[in-house]
PDB file of C-alpha atoms in Angstrom:
ATOM      1  CA  MET F   1     -43.444 -73.258  61.744  1.00 55.00           C
ATOM      2  CA  ASN F   2     -45.179 -70.343  63.459  1.00 76.00           C
ATOM      3  CA  THR F   3     -45.920 -71.244  67.081  1.00 82.00           C
ATOM      4  CA  MET F   4     -49.501 -69.943  67.062  1.00 86.00           C
ATOM      5  CA  VAL F   5     -50.304 -71.710  63.782  1.00 90.00           C
ATOM      6  CA  LEU F   6     -48.992 -74.937  65.273  1.00 92.00           C
ATOM      7  CA  LEU F   7     -50.989 -74.405  68.467  1.00 92.00           C
ATOM      8  CA  TYR F   8     -54.277 -73.710  66.684  1.00 94.00           C
ATOM      9  CA  THR F   9     -53.702 -76.660  64.360  1.00 96.00           C
ATOM     10  CA  TYR F  10     -53.248 -78.840  67.436  1.00 96.00           C
ATOM     11  CA  LEU F  11     -56.463 -77.529  69.012  1.00 97.00           C
ATOM     12  CA  ALA F  12     -58.317 -78.090  65.744  1.00 97.00           C
ATOM     13  CA  SER F  13     -57.062 -81.693  65.582  1.00 98.00           C
ATOM     14  CA  VAL F  14     -58.300 -82.367  69.141  1.00 98.00           C
ATOM     15  CA  PHE F  15     -61.676 -80.787  68.384  1.00 98.00           C
ATOM     16  CA  CYS F  16     -62.010 -82.764  65.153  1.00 98.00           C
ATOM     17  CA  ALA F  17     -61.258 -86.028  66.988  1.00 98.00           C
ATOM     18  CA  ALA F  18     -63.870 -85.181  69.624  1.00 98.00           C
ATOM     19  CA  LEU F  19     -66.494 -84.367  66.977  1.00 98.00           C
ATOM     20  CA  CYS F  20     -65.780 -87.597  65.092  1.00 96.00           C
ATOM     21  CA  SER F  21     -66.237 -89.582  68.305  1.00 96.00           C
ATOM     22  CA  LEU F  22     -69.551 -87.785  68.921  1.00 96.00           C
ATOM     23  CA  TYR F  23     -70.683 -88.518  65.360  1.00 94.00           C
ATOM     24  CA  ARG F  24     -70.166 -92.262  65.937  1.00 92.00           C
ATOM     25  CA  TYR F  25     -71.243 -92.182  69.590  1.00 93.00           C
ATOM     26  CA  LYS F  26     -74.189 -94.564  69.159  1.00 92.00           C
ATOM     27  CA  ASP F  27     -71.848 -97.190  67.658  1.00 91.00           C
ATOM     28  CA  LEU F  28     -69.436 -97.097  70.607  1.00 94.00           C
ATOM     29  CA  ASP F  29     -69.308 -99.290  73.691  1.00 94.00           C
ATOM     30  CA  LEU F  30     -68.898 -97.840  77.186  1.00 96.00           C
ATOM     31  CA  ALA F  31     -65.087 -97.842  77.122  1.00 97.00           C
ATOM     32  CA  ALA F  32     -64.956 -95.988  73.797  1.00 96.00           C
ATOM     33  CA  ARG F  33     -67.532 -93.487  75.067  1.00 97.00           C
ATOM     34  CA  ILE F  34     -65.315 -92.777  78.064  1.00 98.00           C
ATOM     35  CA  PHE F  35     -62.453 -92.133  75.636  1.00 98.00           C
ATOM     36  CA  SER F  36     -64.754 -89.820  73.665  1.00 98.00           C
ATOM     37  CA  ALA F  37     -65.498 -87.854  76.853  1.00 98.00           C
ATOM     38  CA  LEU F  38     -61.756 -87.534  77.434  1.00 98.00           C
ATOM     39  CA  LEU F  39     -61.335 -85.993  73.980  1.00 98.00           C
ATOM     40  CA  PHE F  40     -63.900 -83.283  74.710  1.00 98.00           C
ATOM     41  CA  LEU F  41     -62.413 -82.574  78.126  1.00 98.00           C
ATOM     42  CA  THR F  42     -58.930 -82.382  76.607  1.00 98.00           C
ATOM     43  CA  PHE F  43     -60.109 -79.857  74.023  1.00 98.00           C
ATOM     44  CA  PHE F  44     -61.698 -77.585  76.639  1.00 98.00           C
ATOM     45  CA  VAL F  45     -58.694 -77.833  78.956  1.00 97.00           C
ATOM     46  CA  GLU F  46     -56.199 -77.144  76.166  1.00 96.00           C
ATOM     47  CA  SER F  47     -58.266 -74.186  74.954  1.00 97.00           C
ATOM     48  CA  TYR F  48     -58.422 -72.736  78.458  1.00 97.00           C
ATOM     49  CA  ALA F  49     -54.699 -73.396  78.931  1.00 95.00           C
ATOM     50  CA  THR F  50     -54.017 -71.436  75.743  1.00 94.00           C
ATOM     51  CA  TRP F  51     -56.090 -68.528  77.047  1.00 95.00           C
ATOM     52  CA  LEU F  52     -54.237 -68.601  80.385  1.00 95.00           C
ATOM     53  CA  ALA F  53     -50.869 -68.676  78.626  1.00 90.00           C
ATOM     54  CA  CYS F  54     -51.819 -65.597  76.609  1.00 90.00           C
ATOM     55  CA  THR F  55     -53.279 -63.628  79.527  1.00 93.00           C
ATOM     56  CA  VAL F  56     -51.717 -64.534  82.874  1.00 90.00           C
ATOM     57  CA  LYS F  57     -48.674 -66.261  81.309  1.00 86.00           C
ATOM     58  CA  ASN F  58     -48.968 -69.345  83.520  1.00 89.00           C
ATOM     59  CA  ASN F  59     -51.187 -72.407  83.019  1.00 93.00           C
ATOM     60  CA  MET F  60     -49.274 -74.866  85.194  1.00 93.00           C
ATOM     61  CA  ALA F  61     -52.003 -74.987  87.860  1.00 94.00           C
ATOM     62  CA  LEU F  62     -54.568 -76.033  85.268  1.00 96.00           C
ATOM     63  CA  TYR F  63     -52.363 -78.875  84.009  1.00 95.00           C
ATOM     64  CA  ALA F  64     -51.558 -79.955  87.575  1.00 95.00           C
ATOM     65  CA  ILE F  65     -55.299 -80.356  88.221  1.00 96.00           C
ATOM     66  CA  PHE F  66     -56.094 -81.872  84.827  1.00 97.00           C
ATOM     67  CA  SER F  67     -53.383 -84.556  84.890  1.00 96.00           C
ATOM     68  CA  PRO F  68     -54.883 -86.671  87.719  1.00 97.00           C
ATOM     69  CA  VAL F  69     -58.372 -86.250  86.246  1.00 98.00           C
ATOM     70  CA  GLU F  70     -57.033 -87.424  82.894  1.00 98.00           C
ATOM     71  CA  PHE F  71     -55.367 -90.400  84.566  1.00 98.00           C
ATOM     72  CA  VAL F  72     -58.611 -91.401  86.307  1.00 98.00           C
ATOM     73  CA  ILE F  73     -60.537 -91.221  83.015  1.00 98.00           C
ATOM     74  CA  ILE F  74     -57.939 -93.278  81.122  1.00 98.00           C
ATOM     75  CA  SER F  75     -57.912 -95.806  83.961  1.00 98.00           C
ATOM     76  CA  ALA F  76     -61.717 -95.989  83.706  1.00 98.00           C
ATOM     77  CA  TYR F  77     -61.361 -96.589  79.959  1.00 98.00           C
ATOM     78  CA  PHE F  78     -59.044 -99.533  80.608  1.00 98.00           C
ATOM     79  CA  ASN F  79     -61.332-100.759  83.389  1.00 98.00           C
ATOM     80  CA  TYR F  80     -64.081-101.354  80.812  1.00 97.00           C
ATOM     81  CA  SER F  81     -61.930-102.314  77.812  1.00 96.00           C
ATOM     82  CA  ILE F  82     -59.910-105.012  79.633  1.00 96.00           C
ATOM     83  CA  ASP F  83     -62.056-107.970  80.622  1.00 92.00           C
ATOM     84  CA  SER F  84     -60.036-108.977  83.696  1.00 95.00           C
ATOM     85  CA  PHE F  85     -60.065-105.372  84.974  1.00 97.00           C
ATOM     86  CA  ARG F  86     -63.818-105.015  84.626  1.00 95.00           C
ATOM     87  CA  SER F  87     -64.750-107.873  86.964  1.00 91.00           C
ATOM     88  CA  ARG F  88     -62.715-106.444  89.857  1.00 95.00           C
ATOM     89  CA  ASN F  89     -62.757-102.727  88.974  1.00 97.00           C
ATOM     90  CA  ILE F  90     -58.958-102.765  88.827  1.00 98.00           C
ATOM     91  CA  GLY F  91     -58.882 -99.727  86.547  1.00 98.00           C
ATOM     92  CA  PHE F  92     -60.783 -97.645  89.094  1.00 98.00           C
ATOM     93  CA  LYS F  93     -58.411 -98.749  91.847  1.00 98.00           C
ATOM     94  CA  ILE F  94     -55.380 -97.761  89.750  1.00 98.00           C
ATOM     95  CA  GLY F  95     -57.023 -94.429  88.936  1.00 98.00           C
ATOM     96  CA  ALA F  96     -57.792 -93.725  92.601  1.00 98.00           C
ATOM     97  CA  ALA F  97     -54.220 -94.550  93.639  1.00 98.00           C
ATOM     98  CA  GLY F  98     -52.893 -92.250  90.923  1.00 98.00           C
ATOM     99  CA  PHE F  99     -55.177 -89.441  92.065  1.00 98.00           C
ATOM    100  CA  VAL F 100     -53.778 -89.729  95.591  1.00 98.00           C
ATOM    101  CA  VAL F 101     -50.216 -89.678  94.238  1.00 97.00           C
ATOM    102  CA  ALA F 102     -51.045 -86.526  92.257  1.00 97.00           C
ATOM    103  CA  ILE F 103     -52.434 -84.765  95.345  1.00 96.00           C
ATOM    104  CA  VAL F 104     -49.327 -85.689  97.341  1.00 97.00           C
ATOM    105  CA  ASN F 105     -47.147 -84.364  94.532  1.00 96.00           C
ATOM    106  CA  ILE F 106     -49.076 -81.072  94.393  1.00 96.00           C
ATOM    107  CA  VAL F 107     -49.201 -80.521  98.154  1.00 94.00           C
ATOM    108  CA  PHE F 108     -45.755 -81.707  99.246  1.00 94.00           C
ATOM    109  CA  ILE F 109     -43.407 -81.859  96.245  1.00 94.00           C
ATOM    110  CA  GLN F 110     -43.937 -79.746  93.127  1.00 92.00           C
ATOM    111  CA  GLY F 111     -46.895 -77.534  93.974  1.00 91.00           C
ATOM    112  CA  LEU F 112     -49.492 -76.081  91.629  1.00 91.00           C
ATOM    113  CA  HIS F 113     -47.420 -73.544  89.750  1.00 87.00           C
ATOM    114  CA  GLN F 114     -44.694 -75.590  88.101  1.00 86.00           C
ATOM    115  CA  MET F 115     -44.716 -78.455  85.638  1.00 83.00           C
ATOM    116  CA  ASN F 116     -45.784 -81.632  87.440  1.00 87.00           C
ATOM    117  CA  TYR F 117     -43.447 -83.875  85.480  1.00 85.00           C
ATOM    118  CA  TYR F 118     -42.962 -86.292  88.407  1.00 90.00           C
ATOM    119  CA  PHE F 119     -46.611 -87.239  88.218  1.00 94.00           C
ATOM    120  CA  LEU F 120     -46.558 -87.236  84.410  1.00 92.00           C
ATOM    121  CA  ILE F 121     -43.808 -89.870  84.517  1.00 91.00           C
ATOM    122  CA  TYR F 122     -45.855 -91.878  87.023  1.00 95.00           C
ATOM    123  CA  GLU F 123     -48.945 -91.482  84.839  1.00 96.00           C
ATOM    124  CA  GLY F 124     -47.081 -92.525  81.718  1.00 95.00           C
ATOM    125  CA  VAL F 125     -45.636 -95.672  83.301  1.00 96.00           C
ATOM    126  CA  PHE F 126     -49.040 -96.921  84.436  1.00 97.00           C
ATOM    127  CA  ILE F 127     -50.847 -96.038  81.197  1.00 98.00           C
ATOM    128  CA  VAL F 128     -48.226 -97.829  79.108  1.00 97.00           C
ATOM    129  CA  ALA F 129     -48.379-100.814  81.492  1.00 98.00           C
ATOM    130  CA  MET F 130     -52.183-100.982  81.259  1.00 98.00           C
ATOM    131  CA  GLY F 131     -51.970-100.633  77.483  1.00 98.00           C
ATOM    132  CA  LEU F 132     -49.507-103.499  77.151  1.00 97.00           C
ATOM    133  CA  PHE F 133     -51.657-105.666  79.412  1.00 97.00           C
ATOM    134  CA  SER F 134     -54.661-104.767  77.239  1.00 96.00           C
ATOM    135  CA  PHE F 135     -52.767-106.040  74.173  1.00 93.00           C
ATOM    136  CA  LEU F 136     -52.058-109.281  76.019  1.00 92.00           C
ATOM    137  CA  ARG F 137     -55.717-109.803  76.921  1.00 92.00           C
ATOM    138  CA  LEU F 138     -56.846-109.038  73.365  1.00 88.00           C
ATOM    139  CA  LEU F 139     -54.431-111.610  71.994  1.00 84.00           C
ATOM    140  CA  LEU F 140     -55.372-114.245  74.565  1.00 85.00           C
ATOM    141  CA  ASN F 141     -59.105-113.786  74.086  1.00 81.00           C
ATOM    142  CA  ASN F 142     -59.162-113.313  70.304  1.00 71.00           C
ATOM    143  CA  ASP F 143     -56.680-115.735  68.822  1.00 66.00           C
ATOM    144  CA  ARG F 144     -58.805-116.126  65.681  1.00 65.00           C
ATOM    145  CA  LEU F 145     -59.786-112.481  65.395  1.00 60.00           C
ATOM    146  CA  SER F 146     -58.256-109.876  63.132  1.00 67.00           C
ATOM    147  CA  ILE F 147     -57.036-107.694  65.994  1.00 68.00           C
ATOM    148  CA  HIS F 148     -56.277-104.753  63.710  1.00 67.00           C
ATOM    149  CA  PHE F 149     -60.036-104.316  63.109  1.00 73.00           C
ATOM    150  CA  HIS F 150     -60.723-104.024  66.852  1.00 85.00           C
ATOM    151  CA  ILE F 151     -61.327-100.391  67.936  1.00 91.00           C
ATOM    152  CA  HIS F 152     -59.790-100.909  71.366  1.00 93.00           C
ATOM    153  CA  PHE F 153     -56.626-102.269  69.814  1.00 92.00           C
ATOM    154  CA  TRP F 154     -56.169 -98.967  67.987  1.00 94.00           C
ATOM    155  CA  ILE F 155     -57.186 -96.712  70.874  1.00 96.00           C
ATOM    156  CA  THR F 156     -54.749 -98.599  73.090  1.00 96.00           C
ATOM    157  CA  ALA F 157     -52.026 -98.435  70.441  1.00 96.00           C
ATOM    158  CA  ILE F 158     -52.444 -94.657  70.222  1.00 96.00           C
ATOM    159  CA  LEU F 159     -52.364 -94.280  74.020  1.00 97.00           C
ATOM    160  CA  VAL F 160     -49.293 -96.497  74.375  1.00 97.00           C
ATOM    161  CA  PHE F 161     -47.405 -94.707  71.611  1.00 95.00           C
ATOM    162  CA  PHE F 162     -48.334 -91.252  72.915  1.00 94.00           C
ATOM    163  CA  TRP F 163     -47.398 -92.004  76.508  1.00 94.00           C
ATOM    164  CA  THR F 164     -44.186 -93.784  75.578  1.00 93.00           C
ATOM    165  CA  VAL F 165     -43.058 -90.641  73.790  1.00 89.00           C
ATOM    166  CA  THR F 166     -44.352 -88.524  76.697  1.00 85.00           C
ATOM    167  CA  LEU F 167     -42.321 -90.617  79.142  1.00 86.00           C
ATOM    168  CA  LEU F 168     -39.153 -90.035  77.134  1.00 83.00           C
ATOM    169  CA  ASN F 169     -40.001 -86.354  76.864  1.00 79.00           C
ATOM    170  CA  TRP F 170     -40.529 -85.689  80.565  1.00 74.00           C
ATOM    171  CA  SER F 171     -37.598 -87.868  81.554  1.00 73.00           C
ATOM    172  CA  LEU F 172     -35.285 -85.631  79.509  1.00 74.00           C
ATOM    173  CA  TYR F 173     -37.160 -82.312  79.514  1.00 68.00           C
ATOM    174  CA  THR F 174     -35.561 -80.787  82.606  1.00 66.00           C
ATOM    175  CA  TYR F 175     -32.078 -81.545  81.317  1.00 71.00           C
ATOM    176  CA  ILE F 176     -32.796 -80.169  77.832  1.00 69.00           C
ATOM    177  CA  ILE F 177     -34.520 -77.000  79.031  1.00 66.00           C
ATOM    178  CA  LYS F 178     -31.521 -76.157  81.230  1.00 67.00           C
ATOM    179  CA  HIS F 179     -28.908 -76.729  78.544  1.00 68.00           C
ATOM    180  CA  SER F 180     -30.343 -75.638  75.206  1.00 68.00           C
ATOM    181  CA  ASP F 181     -33.139 -73.218  74.310  1.00 70.00           C
ATOM    182  CA  GLU F 182     -32.893 -74.243  70.667  1.00 72.00           C
ATOM    183  CA  GLN F 183     -33.289 -77.937  71.433  1.00 71.00           C
ATOM    184  CA  THR F 184     -36.212 -77.108  73.721  1.00 72.00           C
ATOM    185  CA  LYS F 185     -37.981 -75.329  70.840  1.00 79.00           C
ATOM    186  CA  ILE F 186     -37.304 -78.256  68.517  1.00 78.00           C
ATOM    187  CA  LEU F 187     -38.610 -80.713  71.123  1.00 77.00           C
ATOM    188  CA  ASN F 188     -41.774 -78.684  71.738  1.00 79.00           C
ATOM    189  CA  THR F 189     -42.424 -78.442  67.996  1.00 86.00           C
ATOM    190  CA  ALA F 190     -41.875 -82.166  67.515  1.00 84.00           C
ATOM    191  CA  ILE F 191     -44.287 -82.980  70.359  1.00 85.00           C
ATOM    192  CA  ALA F 192     -46.937 -80.660  68.926  1.00 89.00           C
ATOM    193  CA  VAL F 193     -46.604 -82.206  65.452  1.00 92.00           C
ATOM    194  CA  LEU F 194     -46.798 -85.696  66.956  1.00 91.00           C
ATOM    195  CA  ASN F 195     -49.969 -84.752  68.856  1.00 93.00           C
ATOM    196  CA  ILE F 196     -51.555 -83.417  65.663  1.00 96.00           C
ATOM    197  CA  ILE F 197     -50.761 -86.656  63.841  1.00 95.00           C
ATOM    198  CA  LEU F 198     -52.105 -88.825  66.679  1.00 95.00           C
ATOM    199  CA  TYR F 199     -55.351 -86.879  67.069  1.00 97.00           C
ATOM    200  CA  SER F 200     -55.793 -87.034  63.291  1.00 97.00           C
ATOM    201  CA  CYS F 201     -55.440 -90.819  63.599  1.00 96.00           C
ATOM    202  CA  VAL F 202     -58.101 -90.798  66.325  1.00 97.00           C
ATOM    203  CA  SER F 203     -60.454 -88.889  63.992  1.00 97.00           C
ATOM    204  CA  PHE F 204     -59.883 -91.428  61.235  1.00 95.00           C
ATOM    205  CA  LEU F 205     -60.416 -94.291  63.683  1.00 94.00           C
ATOM    206  CA  PHE F 206     -63.825 -93.030  64.803  1.00 94.00           C
ATOM    207  CA  ILE F 207     -64.890 -92.354  61.224  1.00 92.00           C
ATOM    208  CA  MET F 208     -64.088 -95.996  60.439  1.00 87.00           C
ATOM    209  CA  VAL F 209     -65.911 -97.412  63.502  1.00 78.00           C
ATOM    210  CA  PRO F 210     -68.988 -98.821  61.669  1.00 70.00           C
ATOM    211  CA  LYS F 211     -66.807-100.479  59.028  1.00 67.00           C
ATOM    212  CA  GLN F 212     -64.581-101.942  61.743  1.00 64.00           C
ATOM    213  CA  ARG F 213     -67.618-103.255  63.632  1.00 60.00           C
ATOM    214  CA  ARG F 214     -68.903-105.061  60.540  1.00 53.00           C
ATOM    215  CA  LYS F 215     -65.475-106.548  59.858  1.00 55.00           C
ATOM    216  CA  TYR F 216     -65.087-107.519  63.512  1.00 51.00           C
ATOM    217  CA  ALA F 217     -68.377-109.401  63.390  1.00 45.00           C
ATOM    218  CA  ASN F 218     -67.326-111.580  60.469  1.00 41.00           C
TER     219      ASN F 218
END
């Protein structure tokens, strides 16, 4: 598949997910609204990153800055979607700690102008951990509820799946990029296709929010 076609399809999928979340904004709770804000921020960052890649040929600094911001926002989402986090602001504490780790990584380890995959691995581990804990709390608190109709179950499932794949990707990326250009291209294409599928799922999820809310209430 043509690289630019794939890239613009990815951007369109992010934008569509953001618009769908805006369309259902009044039906969302605070946690879901935070996730909606993340979608819009992701679209603008990815669009600007595309422009930087085409003009100055380097967008690593943008991603190095965006990654800790993204982590703080996702941590805030979990802070309000997990009941035991909300009472003690645990999500905000995790987000703040991650932000400090990111700054240390930028200043002393990887800098601004190369891929910050050390922090991405750190970010992935904590997001997956928070997601799995969220599943546990949903199951403990809603033993008679159809969990699959719960919006936060699906948002969490998407985050956990995405970051599990991201963890595997960044754990192996350095090795692959040094040993095979062809495998690197295949990996990048696979990641882009996966992102398109996941953001399409997010769009569908937000479109179905009112129906899910009615089912959840039964």
